PDB file of C-alpha atoms in Angstrom:
ATOM      1  CA  UNK A   1       3.469  15.650  14.955  1.00  0.00           C
ATOM      2  CA  UNK A   2       5.782  15.721  11.950  1.00  0.00           C
ATOM      3  CA  UNK A   3       5.782  19.153  10.351  1.00  0.00           C
ATOM      4  CA  UNK A   4       7.788  18.100   7.299  1.00  0.00           C
ATOM      5  CA  UNK A   5       5.481  15.135   6.665  1.00  0.00           C
ATOM      6  CA  UNK A   6       2.508  17.464   6.841  1.00  0.00           C
ATOM      7  CA  UNK A   7       4.165  19.829   4.361  1.00  0.00           C
ATOM      8  CA  UNK A   8       4.568  16.875   2.002  1.00  0.00           C
ATOM      9  CA  UNK A   9       0.919  15.913   2.407  1.00  0.00           C
ATOM     10  CA  UNK A  10      -0.196  19.471   1.732  1.00  0.00           C
ATOM     11  CA  UNK A  11       1.963  19.651  -1.389  1.00  0.00           C
ATOM     12  CA  UNK A  12       0.449  16.378  -2.602  1.00  0.00           C
ATOM     13  CA  UNK A  13      -3.070  17.762  -2.098  1.00  0.00           C
ATOM     14  CA  UNK A  14      -2.185  20.957  -3.955  1.00  0.00           C
ATOM     15  CA  UNK A  15      -0.640  18.965  -6.803  1.00  0.00           C
ATOM     16  CA  UNK A  16      -3.783  16.827  -7.015  1.00  0.00           C
ATOM     17  CA  UNK A  17      -5.884  19.983  -7.306  1.00  0.00           C
ATOM     18  CA  UNK A  18      -3.589  21.208 -10.068  1.00  0.00           C
ATOM     19  CA  UNK A  19      -3.853  17.908 -11.898  1.00  0.00           C
ATOM     20  CA  UNK A  20      -7.632  18.029 -11.640  1.00  0.00           C
ATOM     21  CA  UNK A  21      -7.752  21.554 -13.001  1.00  0.00           C
ATOM     22  CA  UNK A  22      -5.656  20.508 -15.988  1.00  0.00           C
ATOM     23  CA  UNK A  23      -8.337  17.902 -16.708  1.00  0.00           C
ATOM     24  CA  UNK A  24     -11.135  20.472 -16.305  1.00  0.00           C
ATOM     25  CA  UNK A  25     -12.265  18.884 -13.033  1.00  0.00           C
ATOM     26  CA  UNK A  26     -13.516  21.367 -10.451  1.00  0.00           C
ATOM     27  CA  UNK A  27     -11.739  20.459  -7.222  1.00  0.00           C
ATOM     28  CA  UNK A  28     -13.281  20.488  -3.770  1.00  0.00           C
ATOM     29  CA  UNK A  29     -10.854  22.746  -1.935  1.00  0.00           C
ATOM     30  CA  UNK A  30     -12.860  23.005   1.278  1.00  0.00           C
ATOM     31  CA  UNK A  31     -10.895  20.148   2.859  1.00  0.00           C
ATOM     32  CA  UNK A  32      -7.584  21.662   1.813  1.00  0.00           C
ATOM     33  CA  UNK A  33      -8.573  25.015   3.281  1.00  0.00           C
ATOM     34  CA  UNK A  34      -9.236  23.384   6.651  1.00  0.00           C
ATOM     35  CA  UNK A  35      -5.936  21.514   6.606  1.00  0.00           C
ATOM     36  CA  UNK A  36      -4.035  24.677   5.683  1.00  0.00           C
ATOM     37  CA  UNK A  37      -5.745  26.664   8.452  1.00  0.00           C
ATOM     38  CA  UNK A  38      -4.930  24.030  11.073  1.00  0.00           C
ATOM     39  CA  UNK A  39      -1.344  23.818   9.846  1.00  0.00           C
ATOM     40  CA  UNK A  40      -0.833  27.579   9.778  1.00  0.00           C
ATOM     41  CA  UNK A  41      -2.319  27.926  13.253  1.00  0.00           C
ATOM     42  CA  UNK A  42       0.126  25.337  14.601  1.00  0.00           C
ATOM     43  CA  UNK A  43       3.072  27.110  13.005  1.00  0.00           C
ATOM     44  CA  UNK A  44       1.953  30.504  14.291  1.00  0.00           C
ATOM     45  CA  UNK A  45       1.338  29.340  17.860  1.00  0.00           C
ATOM     46  CA  UNK A  46       4.173  26.868  18.388  1.00  0.00           C
ATOM     47  CA  UNK A  47       6.701  26.626  15.580  1.00  0.00           C
ATOM     48  CA  UNK A  48       7.567  30.225  14.703  1.00  0.00           C
ATOM     49  CA  UNK A  49       7.747  31.465  18.303  1.00  0.00           C
ATOM     50  CA  UNK A  50      10.156  28.630  19.113  1.00  0.00           C
ATOM     51  CA  UNK A  51      12.319  29.485  16.107  1.00  0.00           C
ATOM     52  CA  UNK A  52      12.319  33.125  17.154  1.00  0.00           C
ATOM     53  CA  UNK A  53      13.521  32.048  20.581  1.00  0.00           C
ATOM     54  CA  UNK A  54      16.338  29.709  19.542  1.00  0.00           C
ATOM     55  CA  UNK A  55      17.738  31.074  16.266  1.00  0.00           C
ATOM     56  CA  UNK A  56      20.212  33.918  16.011  1.00  0.00           C
ATOM     57  CA  UNK A  57      19.993  36.665  13.383  1.00  0.00           C
ATOM     58  CA  UNK A  58      22.320  34.937  10.905  1.00  0.00           C
ATOM     59  CA  UNK A  59      20.376  31.688  11.091  1.00  0.00           C
ATOM     60  CA  UNK A  60      17.122  33.529  10.485  1.00  0.00           C
ATOM     61  CA  UNK A  61      18.609  35.299   7.471  1.00  0.00           C
ATOM     62  CA  UNK A  62      19.829  31.990   6.061  1.00  0.00           C
ATOM     63  CA  UNK A  63      16.331  30.535   6.344  1.00  0.00           C
ATOM     64  CA  UNK A  64      14.788  33.607   4.715  1.00  0.00           C
ATOM     65  CA  UNK A  65      17.221  33.373   1.789  1.00  0.00           C
ATOM     66  CA  UNK A  66      16.519  29.664   1.337  1.00  0.00           C
ATOM     67  CA  UNK A  67      12.764  30.284   1.313  1.00  0.00           C
ATOM     68  CA  UNK A  68      13.234  32.977  -1.349  1.00  0.00           C
ATOM     69  CA  UNK A  69      15.202  30.497  -3.472  1.00  0.00           C
ATOM     70  CA  UNK A  70      12.467  27.878  -3.147  1.00  0.00           C
ATOM     71  CA  UNK A  71       9.711  30.349  -4.035  1.00  0.00           C
ATOM     72  CA  UNK A  72      11.570  31.672  -7.066  1.00  0.00           C
ATOM     73  CA  UNK A  73      12.191  28.142  -8.294  1.00  0.00           C
TER      74      UNK A  73
END
């Protein structure tokens, strides 16, 4: 299971939805919703608990700051 590859696939799906909307095409987001749910469940059950276990406070803060930068563009 490659988490980063899945993130890329999800971003591609989201971009395709955006492109469709720009062309006035109503996207079928049901499939995307299922993929996002499965992905989020994996992160919640396995990924985040493992990060909580192995990262120290400073590392967690660094990740939080990087995520904020990405979100803000």
